[in-house]
Coordinates of C-alpha atoms in Angstrom, one line a residue:
X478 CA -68.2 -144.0 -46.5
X479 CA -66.7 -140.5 -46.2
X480 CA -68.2 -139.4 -49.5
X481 CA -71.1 -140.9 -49.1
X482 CA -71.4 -139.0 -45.8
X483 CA -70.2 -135.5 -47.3
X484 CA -72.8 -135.9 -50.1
X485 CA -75.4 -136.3 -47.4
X486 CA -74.2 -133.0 -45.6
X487 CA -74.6 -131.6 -49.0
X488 CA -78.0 -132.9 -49.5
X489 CA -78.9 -131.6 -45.2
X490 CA -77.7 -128.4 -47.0
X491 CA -79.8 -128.2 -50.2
X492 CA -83.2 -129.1 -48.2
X493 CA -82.4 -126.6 -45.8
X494 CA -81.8 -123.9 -48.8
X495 CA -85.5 -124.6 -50.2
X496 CA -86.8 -124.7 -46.7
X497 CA -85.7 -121.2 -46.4
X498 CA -86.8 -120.2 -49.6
X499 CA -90.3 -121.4 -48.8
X500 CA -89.9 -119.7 -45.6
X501 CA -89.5 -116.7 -47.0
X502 CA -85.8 -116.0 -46.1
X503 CA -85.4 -117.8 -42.9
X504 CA -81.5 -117.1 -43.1
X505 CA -79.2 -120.3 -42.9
X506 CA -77.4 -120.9 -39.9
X507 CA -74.1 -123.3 -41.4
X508 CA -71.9 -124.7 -39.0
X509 CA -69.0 -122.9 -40.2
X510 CA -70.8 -119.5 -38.3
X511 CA -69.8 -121.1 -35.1
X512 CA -65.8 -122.1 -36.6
X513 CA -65.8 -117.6 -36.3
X514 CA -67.1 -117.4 -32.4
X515 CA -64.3 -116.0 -30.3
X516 CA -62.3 -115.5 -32.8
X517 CA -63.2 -112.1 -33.9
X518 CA -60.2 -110.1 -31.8
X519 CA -58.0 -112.9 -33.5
X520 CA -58.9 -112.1 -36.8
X521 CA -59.0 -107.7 -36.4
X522 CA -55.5 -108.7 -34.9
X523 CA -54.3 -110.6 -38.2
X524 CA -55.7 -107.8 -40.4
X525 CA -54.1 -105.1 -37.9
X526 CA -50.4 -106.9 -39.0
X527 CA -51.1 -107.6 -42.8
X528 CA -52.5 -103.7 -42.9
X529 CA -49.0 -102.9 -41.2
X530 CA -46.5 -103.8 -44.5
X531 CA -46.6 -101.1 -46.6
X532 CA -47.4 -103.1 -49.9
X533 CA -47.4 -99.9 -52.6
X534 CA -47.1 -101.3 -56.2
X535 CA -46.4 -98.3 -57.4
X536 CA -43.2 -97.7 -55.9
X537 CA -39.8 -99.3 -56.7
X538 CA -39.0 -98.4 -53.0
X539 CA -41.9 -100.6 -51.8
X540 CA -41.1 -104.2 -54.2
X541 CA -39.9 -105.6 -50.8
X542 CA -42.6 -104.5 -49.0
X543 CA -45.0 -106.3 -51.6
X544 CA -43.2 -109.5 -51.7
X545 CA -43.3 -109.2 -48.0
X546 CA -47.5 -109.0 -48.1
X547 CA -47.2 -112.2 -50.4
X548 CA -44.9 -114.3 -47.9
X549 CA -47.3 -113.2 -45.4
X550 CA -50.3 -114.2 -47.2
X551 CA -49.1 -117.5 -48.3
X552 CA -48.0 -118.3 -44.2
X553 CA -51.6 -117.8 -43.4
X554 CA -53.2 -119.9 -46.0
X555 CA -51.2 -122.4 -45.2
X556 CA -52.1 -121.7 -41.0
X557 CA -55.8 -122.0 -43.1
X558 CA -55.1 -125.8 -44.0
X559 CA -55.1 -124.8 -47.8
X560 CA -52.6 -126.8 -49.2
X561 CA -50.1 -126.2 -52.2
X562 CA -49.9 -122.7 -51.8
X563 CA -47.4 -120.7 -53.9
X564 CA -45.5 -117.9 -54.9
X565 CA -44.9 -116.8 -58.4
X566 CA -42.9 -114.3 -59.4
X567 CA -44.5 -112.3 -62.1
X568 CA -42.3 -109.8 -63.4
X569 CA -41.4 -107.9 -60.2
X570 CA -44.5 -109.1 -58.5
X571 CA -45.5 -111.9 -56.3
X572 CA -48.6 -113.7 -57.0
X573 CA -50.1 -116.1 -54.7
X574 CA -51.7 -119.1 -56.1
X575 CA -53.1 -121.8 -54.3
X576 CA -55.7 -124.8 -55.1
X577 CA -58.5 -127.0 -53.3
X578 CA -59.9 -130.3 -55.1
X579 CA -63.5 -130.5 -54.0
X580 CA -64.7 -133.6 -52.3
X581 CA -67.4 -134.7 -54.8
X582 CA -67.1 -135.8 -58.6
X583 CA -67.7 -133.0 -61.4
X584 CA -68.0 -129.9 -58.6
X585 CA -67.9 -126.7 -60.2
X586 CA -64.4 -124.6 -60.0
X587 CA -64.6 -121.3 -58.3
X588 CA -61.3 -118.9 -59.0
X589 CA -61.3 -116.4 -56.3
X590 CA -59.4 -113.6 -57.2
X591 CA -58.6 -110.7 -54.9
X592 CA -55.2 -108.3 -54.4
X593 CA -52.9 -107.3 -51.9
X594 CA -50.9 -104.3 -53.1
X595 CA -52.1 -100.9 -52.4
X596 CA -52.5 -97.5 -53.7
X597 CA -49.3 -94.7 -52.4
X598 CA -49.9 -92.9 -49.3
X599 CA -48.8 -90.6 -46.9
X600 CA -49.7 -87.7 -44.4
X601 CA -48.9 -85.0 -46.9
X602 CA -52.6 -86.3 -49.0
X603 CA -54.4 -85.7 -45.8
X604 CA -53.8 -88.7 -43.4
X605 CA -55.2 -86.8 -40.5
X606 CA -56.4 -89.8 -38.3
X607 CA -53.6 -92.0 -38.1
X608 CA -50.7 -92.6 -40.5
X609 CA -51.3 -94.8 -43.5
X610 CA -49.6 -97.7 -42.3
X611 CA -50.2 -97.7 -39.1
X612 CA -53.4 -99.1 -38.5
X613 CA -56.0 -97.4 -36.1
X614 CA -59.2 -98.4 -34.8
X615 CA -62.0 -96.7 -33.8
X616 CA -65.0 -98.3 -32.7
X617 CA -66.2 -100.1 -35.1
X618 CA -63.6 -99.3 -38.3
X619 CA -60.1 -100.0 -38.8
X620 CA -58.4 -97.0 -40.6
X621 CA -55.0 -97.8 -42.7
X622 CA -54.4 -97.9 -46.4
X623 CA -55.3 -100.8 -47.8
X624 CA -58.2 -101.8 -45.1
X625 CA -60.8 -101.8 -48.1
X626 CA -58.7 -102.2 -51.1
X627 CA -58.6 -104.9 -50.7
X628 CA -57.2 -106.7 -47.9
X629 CA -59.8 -106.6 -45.5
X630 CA -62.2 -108.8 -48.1
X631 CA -59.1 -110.9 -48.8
X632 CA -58.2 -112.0 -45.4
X633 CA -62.2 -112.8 -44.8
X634 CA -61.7 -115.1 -47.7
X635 CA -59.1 -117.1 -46.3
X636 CA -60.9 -117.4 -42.8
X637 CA -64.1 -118.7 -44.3
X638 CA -62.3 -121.6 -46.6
X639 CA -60.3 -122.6 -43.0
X640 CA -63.5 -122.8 -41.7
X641 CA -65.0 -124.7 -44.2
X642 CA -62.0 -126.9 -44.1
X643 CA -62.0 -127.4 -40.5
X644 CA -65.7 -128.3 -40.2
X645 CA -65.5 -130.7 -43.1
X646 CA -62.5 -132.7 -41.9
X647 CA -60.7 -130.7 -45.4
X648 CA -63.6 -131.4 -47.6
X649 CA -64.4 -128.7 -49.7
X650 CA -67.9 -128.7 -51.8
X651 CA -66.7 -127.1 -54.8
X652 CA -63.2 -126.8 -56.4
X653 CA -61.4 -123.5 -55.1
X654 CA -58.7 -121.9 -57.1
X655 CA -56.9 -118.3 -55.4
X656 CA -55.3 -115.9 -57.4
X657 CA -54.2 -112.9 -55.1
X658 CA -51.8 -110.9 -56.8
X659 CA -49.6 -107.9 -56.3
X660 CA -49.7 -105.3 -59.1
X661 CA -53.8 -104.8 -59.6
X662 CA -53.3 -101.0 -58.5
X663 CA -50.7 -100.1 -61.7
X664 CA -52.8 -102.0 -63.9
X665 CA -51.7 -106.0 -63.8
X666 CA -49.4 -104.9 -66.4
X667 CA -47.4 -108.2 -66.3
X668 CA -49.9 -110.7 -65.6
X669 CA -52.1 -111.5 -68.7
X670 CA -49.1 -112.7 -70.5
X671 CA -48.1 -114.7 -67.3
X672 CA -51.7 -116.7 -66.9
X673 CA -51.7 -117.4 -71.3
X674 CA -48.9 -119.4 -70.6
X675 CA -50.6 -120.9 -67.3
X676 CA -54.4 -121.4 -68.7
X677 CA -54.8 -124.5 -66.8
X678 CA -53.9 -122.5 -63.5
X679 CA -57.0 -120.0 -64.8
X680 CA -59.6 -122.2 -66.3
X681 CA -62.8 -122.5 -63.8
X682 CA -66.4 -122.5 -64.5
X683 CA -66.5 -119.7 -62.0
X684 CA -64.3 -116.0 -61.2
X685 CA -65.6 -114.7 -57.6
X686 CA -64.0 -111.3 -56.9
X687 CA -63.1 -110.3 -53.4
X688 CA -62.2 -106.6 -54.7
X689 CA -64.9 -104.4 -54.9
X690 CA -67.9 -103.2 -52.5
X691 CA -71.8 -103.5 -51.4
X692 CA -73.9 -101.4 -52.0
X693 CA -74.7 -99.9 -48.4
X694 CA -74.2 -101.7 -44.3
X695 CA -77.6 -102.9 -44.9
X696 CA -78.2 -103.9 -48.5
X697 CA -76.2 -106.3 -50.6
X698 CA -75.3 -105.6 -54.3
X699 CA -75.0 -107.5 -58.2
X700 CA -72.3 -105.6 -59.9
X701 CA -72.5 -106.4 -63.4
X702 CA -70.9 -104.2 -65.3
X703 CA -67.1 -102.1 -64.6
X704 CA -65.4 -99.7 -66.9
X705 CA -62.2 -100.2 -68.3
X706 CA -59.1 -97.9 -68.0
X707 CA -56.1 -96.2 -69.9
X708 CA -53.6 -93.6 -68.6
X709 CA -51.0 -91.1 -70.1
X710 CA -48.7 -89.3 -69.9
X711 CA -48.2 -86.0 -71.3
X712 CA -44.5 -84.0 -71.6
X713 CA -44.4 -80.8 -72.8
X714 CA -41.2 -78.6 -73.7
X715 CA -40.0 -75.3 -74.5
X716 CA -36.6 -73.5 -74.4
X717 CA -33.9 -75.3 -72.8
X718 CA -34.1 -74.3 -69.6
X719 CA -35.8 -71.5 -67.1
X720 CA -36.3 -68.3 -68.7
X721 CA -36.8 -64.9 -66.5
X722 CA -40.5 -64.1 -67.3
X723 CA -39.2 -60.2 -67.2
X724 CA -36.8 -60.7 -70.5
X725 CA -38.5 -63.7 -72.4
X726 CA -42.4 -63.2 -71.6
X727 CA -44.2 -63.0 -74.7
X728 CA -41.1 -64.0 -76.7
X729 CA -41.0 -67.4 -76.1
X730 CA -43.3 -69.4 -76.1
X731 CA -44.5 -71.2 -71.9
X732 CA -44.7 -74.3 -72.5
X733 CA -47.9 -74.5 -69.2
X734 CA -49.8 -72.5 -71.9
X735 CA -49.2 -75.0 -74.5
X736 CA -50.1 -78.1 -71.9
X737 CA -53.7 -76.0 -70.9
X738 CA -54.5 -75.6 -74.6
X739 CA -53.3 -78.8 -76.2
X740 CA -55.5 -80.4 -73.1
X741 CA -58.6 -78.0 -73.9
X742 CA -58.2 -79.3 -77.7
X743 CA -59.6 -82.4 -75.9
X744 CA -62.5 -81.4 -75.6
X745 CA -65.8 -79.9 -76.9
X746 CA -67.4 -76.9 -75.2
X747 CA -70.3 -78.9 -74.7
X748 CA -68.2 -81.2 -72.3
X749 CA -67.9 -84.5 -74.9
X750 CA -64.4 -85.6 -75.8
X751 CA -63.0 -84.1 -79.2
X752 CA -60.0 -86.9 -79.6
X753 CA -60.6 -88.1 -83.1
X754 CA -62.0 -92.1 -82.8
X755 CA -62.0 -91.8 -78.9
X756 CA -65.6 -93.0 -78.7
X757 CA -65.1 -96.0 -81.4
X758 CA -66.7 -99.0 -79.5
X759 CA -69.4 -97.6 -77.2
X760 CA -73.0 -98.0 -77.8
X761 CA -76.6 -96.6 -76.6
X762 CA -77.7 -98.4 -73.6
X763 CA -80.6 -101.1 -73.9
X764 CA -84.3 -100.7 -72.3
X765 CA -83.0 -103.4 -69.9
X766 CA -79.9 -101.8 -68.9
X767 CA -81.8 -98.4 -68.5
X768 CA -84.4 -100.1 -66.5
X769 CA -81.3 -102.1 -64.0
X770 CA -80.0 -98.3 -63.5
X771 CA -83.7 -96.9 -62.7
X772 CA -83.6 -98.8 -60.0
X773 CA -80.3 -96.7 -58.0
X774 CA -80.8 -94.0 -60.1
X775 CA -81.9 -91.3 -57.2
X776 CA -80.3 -92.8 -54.1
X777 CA -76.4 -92.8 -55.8
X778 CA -77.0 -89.3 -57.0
X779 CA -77.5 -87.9 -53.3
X780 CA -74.5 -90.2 -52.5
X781 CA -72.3 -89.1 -54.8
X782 CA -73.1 -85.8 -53.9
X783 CA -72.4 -87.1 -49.6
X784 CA -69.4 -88.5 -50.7
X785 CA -68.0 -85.7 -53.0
X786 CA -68.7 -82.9 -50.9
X787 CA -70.3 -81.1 -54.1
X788 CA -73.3 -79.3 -54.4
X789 CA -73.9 -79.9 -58.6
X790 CA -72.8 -83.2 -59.9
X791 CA -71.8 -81.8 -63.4
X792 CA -68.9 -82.2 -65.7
X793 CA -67.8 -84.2 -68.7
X794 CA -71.3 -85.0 -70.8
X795 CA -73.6 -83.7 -68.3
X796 CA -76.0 -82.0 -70.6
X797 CA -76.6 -85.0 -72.8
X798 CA -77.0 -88.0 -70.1
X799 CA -78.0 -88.5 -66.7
X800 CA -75.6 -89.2 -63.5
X801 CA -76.1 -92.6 -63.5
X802 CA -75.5 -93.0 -67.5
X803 CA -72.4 -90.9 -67.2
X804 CA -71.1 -93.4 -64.5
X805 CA -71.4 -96.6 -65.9
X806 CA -72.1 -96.4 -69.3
X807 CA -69.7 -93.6 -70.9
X808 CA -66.3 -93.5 -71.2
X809 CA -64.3 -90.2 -69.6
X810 CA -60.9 -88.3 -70.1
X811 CA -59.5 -86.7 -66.8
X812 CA -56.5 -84.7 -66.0
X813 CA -55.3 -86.4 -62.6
X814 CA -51.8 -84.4 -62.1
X815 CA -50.3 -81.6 -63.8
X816 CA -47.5 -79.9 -63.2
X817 CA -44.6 -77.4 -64.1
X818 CA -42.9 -74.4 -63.3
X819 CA -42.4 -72.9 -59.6
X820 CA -44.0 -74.1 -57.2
X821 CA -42.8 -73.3 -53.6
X822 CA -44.2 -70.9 -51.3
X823 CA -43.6 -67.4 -52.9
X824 CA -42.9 -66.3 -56.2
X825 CA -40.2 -67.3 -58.4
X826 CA -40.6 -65.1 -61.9
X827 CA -39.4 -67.5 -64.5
X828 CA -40.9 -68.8 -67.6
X829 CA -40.2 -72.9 -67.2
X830 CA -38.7 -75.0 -69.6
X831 CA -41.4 -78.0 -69.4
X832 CA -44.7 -78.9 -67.7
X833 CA -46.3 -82.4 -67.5
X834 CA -50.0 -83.8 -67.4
X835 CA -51.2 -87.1 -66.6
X836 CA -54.3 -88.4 -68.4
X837 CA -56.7 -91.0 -67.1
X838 CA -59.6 -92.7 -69.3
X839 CA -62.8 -94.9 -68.4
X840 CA -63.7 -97.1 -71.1
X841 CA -66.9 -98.9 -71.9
X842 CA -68.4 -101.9 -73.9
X843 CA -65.9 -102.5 -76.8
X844 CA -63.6 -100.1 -76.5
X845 CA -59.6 -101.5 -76.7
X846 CA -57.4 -99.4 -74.1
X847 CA -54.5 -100.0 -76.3
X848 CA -56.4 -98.1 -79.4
X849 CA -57.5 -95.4 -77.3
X850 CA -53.9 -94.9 -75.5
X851 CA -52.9 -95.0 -79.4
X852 CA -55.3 -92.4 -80.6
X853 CA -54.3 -90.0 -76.9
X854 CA -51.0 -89.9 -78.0
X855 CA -51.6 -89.2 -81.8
X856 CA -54.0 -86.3 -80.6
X857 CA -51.1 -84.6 -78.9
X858 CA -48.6 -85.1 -81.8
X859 CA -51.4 -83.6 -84.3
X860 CA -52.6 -80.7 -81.5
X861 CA -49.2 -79.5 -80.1
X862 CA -48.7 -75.8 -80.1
X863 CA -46.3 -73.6 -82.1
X864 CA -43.6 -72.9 -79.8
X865 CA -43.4 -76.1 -78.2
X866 CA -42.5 -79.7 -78.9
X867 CA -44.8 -82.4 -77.4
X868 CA -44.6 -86.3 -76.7
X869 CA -46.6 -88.6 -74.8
X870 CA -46.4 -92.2 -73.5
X871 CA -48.6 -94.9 -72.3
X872 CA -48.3 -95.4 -68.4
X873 CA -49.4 -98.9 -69.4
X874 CA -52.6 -98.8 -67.3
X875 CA -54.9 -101.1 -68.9
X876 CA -58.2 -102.4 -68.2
X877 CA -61.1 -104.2 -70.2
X878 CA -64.1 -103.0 -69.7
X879 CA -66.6 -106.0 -68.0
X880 CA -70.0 -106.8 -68.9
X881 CA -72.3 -109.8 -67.5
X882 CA -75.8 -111.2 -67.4
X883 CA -77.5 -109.9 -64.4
X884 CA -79.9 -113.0 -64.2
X885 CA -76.8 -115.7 -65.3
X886 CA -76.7 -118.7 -62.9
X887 CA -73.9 -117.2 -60.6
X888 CA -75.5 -113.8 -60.0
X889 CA -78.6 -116.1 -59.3
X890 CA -76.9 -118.2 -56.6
X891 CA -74.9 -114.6 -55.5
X892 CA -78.8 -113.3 -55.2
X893 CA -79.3 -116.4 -52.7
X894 CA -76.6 -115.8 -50.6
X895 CA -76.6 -111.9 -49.9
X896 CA -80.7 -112.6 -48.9
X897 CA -79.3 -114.7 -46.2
X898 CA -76.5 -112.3 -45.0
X899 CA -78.6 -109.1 -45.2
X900 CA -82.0 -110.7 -44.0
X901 CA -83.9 -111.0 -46.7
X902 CA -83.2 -107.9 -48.0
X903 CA -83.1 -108.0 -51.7
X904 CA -79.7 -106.9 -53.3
X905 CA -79.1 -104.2 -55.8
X906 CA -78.2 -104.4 -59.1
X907 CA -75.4 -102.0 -60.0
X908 CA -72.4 -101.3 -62.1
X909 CA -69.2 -99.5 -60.7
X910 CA -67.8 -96.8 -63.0
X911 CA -64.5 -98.3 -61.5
X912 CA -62.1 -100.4 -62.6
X913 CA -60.5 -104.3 -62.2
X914 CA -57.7 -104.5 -64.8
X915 CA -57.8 -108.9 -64.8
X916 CA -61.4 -109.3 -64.3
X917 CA -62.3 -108.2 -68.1
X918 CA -59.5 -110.2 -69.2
X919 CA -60.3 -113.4 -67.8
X920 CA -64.0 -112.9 -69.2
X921 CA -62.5 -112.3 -72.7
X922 CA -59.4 -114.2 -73.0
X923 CA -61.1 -117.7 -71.2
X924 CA -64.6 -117.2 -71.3
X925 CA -64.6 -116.6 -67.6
X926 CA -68.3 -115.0 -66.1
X927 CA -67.6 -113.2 -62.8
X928 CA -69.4 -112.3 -59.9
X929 CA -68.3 -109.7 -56.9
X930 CA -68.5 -110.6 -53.6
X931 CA -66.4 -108.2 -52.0
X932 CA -67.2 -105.8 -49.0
X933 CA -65.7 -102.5 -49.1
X934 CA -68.6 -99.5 -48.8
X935 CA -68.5 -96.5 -51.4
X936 CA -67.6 -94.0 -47.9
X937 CA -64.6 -95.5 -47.4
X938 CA -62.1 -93.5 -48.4
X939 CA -60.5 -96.4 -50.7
X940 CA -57.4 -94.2 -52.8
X941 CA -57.7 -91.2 -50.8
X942 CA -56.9 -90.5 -47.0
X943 CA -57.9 -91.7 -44.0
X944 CA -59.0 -95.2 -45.8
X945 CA -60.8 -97.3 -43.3
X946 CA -62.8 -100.8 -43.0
X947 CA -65.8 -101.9 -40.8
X948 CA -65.2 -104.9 -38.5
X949 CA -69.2 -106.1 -39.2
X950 CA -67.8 -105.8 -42.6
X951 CA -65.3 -108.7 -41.7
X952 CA -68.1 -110.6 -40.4
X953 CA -70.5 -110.4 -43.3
X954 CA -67.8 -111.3 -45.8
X955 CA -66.5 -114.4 -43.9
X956 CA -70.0 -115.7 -44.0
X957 CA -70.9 -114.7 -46.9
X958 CA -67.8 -116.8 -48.6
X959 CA -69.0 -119.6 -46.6
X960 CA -72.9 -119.5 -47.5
X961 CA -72.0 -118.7 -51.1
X962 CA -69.7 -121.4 -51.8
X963 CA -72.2 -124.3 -50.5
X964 CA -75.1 -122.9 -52.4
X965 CA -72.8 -123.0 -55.2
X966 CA -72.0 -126.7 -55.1
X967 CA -75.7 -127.3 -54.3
X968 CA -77.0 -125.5 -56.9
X969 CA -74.7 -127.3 -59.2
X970 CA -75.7 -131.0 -58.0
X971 CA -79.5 -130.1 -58.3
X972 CA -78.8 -128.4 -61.9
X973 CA -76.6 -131.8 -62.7
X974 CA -78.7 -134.0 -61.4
X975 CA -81.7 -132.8 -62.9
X976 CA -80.4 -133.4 -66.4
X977 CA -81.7 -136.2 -68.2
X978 CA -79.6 -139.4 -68.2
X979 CA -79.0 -138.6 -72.3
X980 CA -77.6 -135.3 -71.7
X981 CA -74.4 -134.8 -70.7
X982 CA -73.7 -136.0 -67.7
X983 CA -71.3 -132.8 -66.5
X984 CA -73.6 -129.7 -65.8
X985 CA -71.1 -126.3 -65.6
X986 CA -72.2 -122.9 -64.2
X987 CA -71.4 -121.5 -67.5
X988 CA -70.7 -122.6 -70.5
X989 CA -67.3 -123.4 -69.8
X990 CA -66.1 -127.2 -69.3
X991 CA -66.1 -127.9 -65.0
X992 CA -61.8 -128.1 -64.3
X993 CA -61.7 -131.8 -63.5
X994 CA -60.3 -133.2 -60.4
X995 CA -57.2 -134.6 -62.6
X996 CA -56.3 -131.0 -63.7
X997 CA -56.3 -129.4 -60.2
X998 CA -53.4 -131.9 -58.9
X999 CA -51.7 -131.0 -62.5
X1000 CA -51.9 -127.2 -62.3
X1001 CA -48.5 -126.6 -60.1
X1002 CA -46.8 -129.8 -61.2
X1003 CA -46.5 -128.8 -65.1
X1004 CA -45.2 -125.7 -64.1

């Protein structure tokens, strides 16, 4: 009886979906909307305490502080009435893992994936508004490192599956896996190894990202494409130690000069990267692709512009493709620190013994991170200076670049639900010149699609100071997890049950196999 029941709620549910769609875009009121009255000072207070631990990845100093997020995390999903929720320890780093079976046979499996460590901070970088870890808010934003990347989307996922859970007496429409981890901001350096070994933990038809942003307050966005990432490090030396400029200048060699010319040997004068194989796996972009981008083309470049404070958006390939080429579609090589020699207030006349860069790359299509860290670091051995000795090291930064269908089932049913949550105003579709190191693994490695659902705005300061998150934003993503999840397991059914009784009776999003309800209760257990 209770299935047959929750299939009929399911069914309520699909008729009201085509009603809307024939109503042009009469949005969907669920049930779960009213689960959220009254609690909204509730929830800014639970986002207010998780923004409070200082969860910096980066930072030796700050492990405790990250596990400390985790426990956290883990307390309120449990609050959330999601059950078997644990903690892994993944090299130094807690990952929270959790699972939901869904209450009909053959439902798709959704892995939401999100993070809850965040980038270093302090008032020195220009924290002018409140400290970074010590949440503020004004009006209608809550300022604190971390309030957009990512834990403000990552809390709104957990209170839209309690509310689904509470208004379905625990009965979930589609099978939920979470994977919130704790080192996404230095590059999930230990987790790809970790989830080989656990594939059934993984495997879903399925990957919903809650890191990431829309594309303004009022318009929804279809990300379907991210760069991929590298970084180095560059050390260069000279004499042995501090030198008076007075008796060594021109002498011996400065090892600053060497690090500003090995690091123009990087590039051409007409702005494209001279590191030998550096552009091995890119490609020219297709007619569709060009005609996706037309679509943002002139509103991002007077955004960038807003947002950088610059009058000429120029730099790296500028005189051979357009902004919004240059942004998704190429690959870059930026100096993102440097360093060496005095630098106090005053003058200290001494010709240093070292100086340091760091190097950061975007990669796109088929470009490996691990080649291109490989061919970095054989450009400096073959470019270092006379005079000075050079060595760099991979800061073991990586990220896949991601690619998906723009019209491929999920982005369909994603199209559906950001209609509803922005009244009826059509999303974009974009690509983020940014980067999610496990989201282009999952795709490669398990044959994973992935959609974003995520609701940070490009303004908001994510990795720089004064960080901040709109409450509406909290709002918007709660139901939007809600509305997306049920036209998912609707949208499933009617693709299911509109195979013919020959065909295979199991209908997956993708073209992966559905994770049965049998391997969900397995997943910790074999552990």
């Amino acid at each position: 009886m209770k299935k047959f029941t929750f299939l009929c709620v399911l069914l309520v549910h699909y008729i009201a979906f085509h009603i809307a769609i024939a109503q042009k875009r009469a949005p969907r009121n669920f049930p779960e909307y009213g689960f959220f009255l009254n609690k909204q000072q509730l929830y800014i207070q639970e986002l207010l305490e998780f923004l409070r631990i200082p969860s910096v990845s980066a930072s030796s100093e700050h492990l405790k502080d990250v596990q400390a997020a985790a426990e956290w995390l883990k307390n309120r999903m449990l609050g959330a009435g999601i059950p078997n929720v644990q903690i892994f320890q993944v090299g130094q780093y807690p990952l929270v893992y959790a699972s939901i079976a869904a209450a009909v046979p053959q439902a798709p499996t959704v892995l939401i994936y999100g993070h809850f460590d965040v980038q270093p901070a302090s008032v020195e970088d220009g924290w002018n508004i409140t400290k970074p870890f010590k949440p503020r808010m004004i009006q209608d934003k809550i300022y604190a490192r971390g309030a957009s990347d990512d834990k403000g989307s990552l809390l709104s996922v957990v209170h839209a599956v309690e509310a689904i859970l509470a208004v379905s007496q625990g009965r979930s429409p589609v099978n939920i896996k979470f994977l919130f981890e704790g080192q996404e901001e230095i590059g999930s350096p230990d987790l790809p190894n970790w989830l080989l070994k656990n594939r059934k933990l993984v495997q879903s038809d399925l990957l919903v990202s809650a890191d990431g942003s829309m594309y303004s307050e009022n318009t929804g966005s279809i990300v379907w494409g991210l760069r991929g990432a590298g970084a180095v490090q560059v050390n260069v030396t000279g004499p042995s130690h501090d030198l008076h400029s007075g008796g060594f200048g021109g002498v011996v060699q400065n090892p600053i000069h060497c690090l500003v010319h090995l690091l123009e040997s990087m590039r051409y004068e007409n702005g494209s990267i001279a590191i030998e194989g550096f552009y091995q796996g890119t490609r020219p972009i297709t007619q569709k692709e060009k005609d996706l981008s037309r679509q943002s083309a002139k509103e991002l470049e007077t955004e960038l512009s807003r947002l950088s404070g610059v009058s000429q958006l120029v730099g790296g390939e500028s005189n051979h493709f357009d902004i919004v080429e240059r942004l998704w579609f190429r690959p870059t090589l930026d100096v993102v620190g440097i360093w060496g020699g005095y630098t106090d207030q005053g003058i200290k006349t001494v010709l240093p013994a070292n100086a340091y860069a760091k190097l950061s790359f975007r990669l796109v299509q088929e470009q490996i991170p691990e080649q291109v860290v490989e061919k970095v670091i054989q450009h400096v051995h073959l470019h270092c200076p006379v005079g000075c000795t050079c060595e760099a090291f991979d800061l073991g930064f990586h990220a896949l670049p991601f690619e998906s269908d723009p019209d491929m089932l999920g982005n369909q049913v994603l199209r559906e639900t950001l209609l509803d949550i922005y009244q009826g105003e059509e999303p974009k579709y974009v690509r983020s010149g940014a980067s999610i190191p496990l989201i282009g693994f999952i795709q490669k490695e398990f044959q994973i699609p992935a959609v974003f659902l995520a609701f940070g705005l490009p303004d908001e300061n994510i990795h720089g100071p004064n960080e901040f998150y709109r409450i509406g934003s909290m709002d918007k993503a709660r139901r939007a997890y809600v509305s997306f999840l049920y036209h998912l397991g609707e949208r499933y059914q009617w693709e299911r049950n509109a195979k013919k009784p020959e065909e295979t009776p199991s209908v997956s999003v993708t073209a992966t196999t559905s994770t049965s309800m049998k391997e969900m209760e397995m997943d910790h257990s074999e552990l």
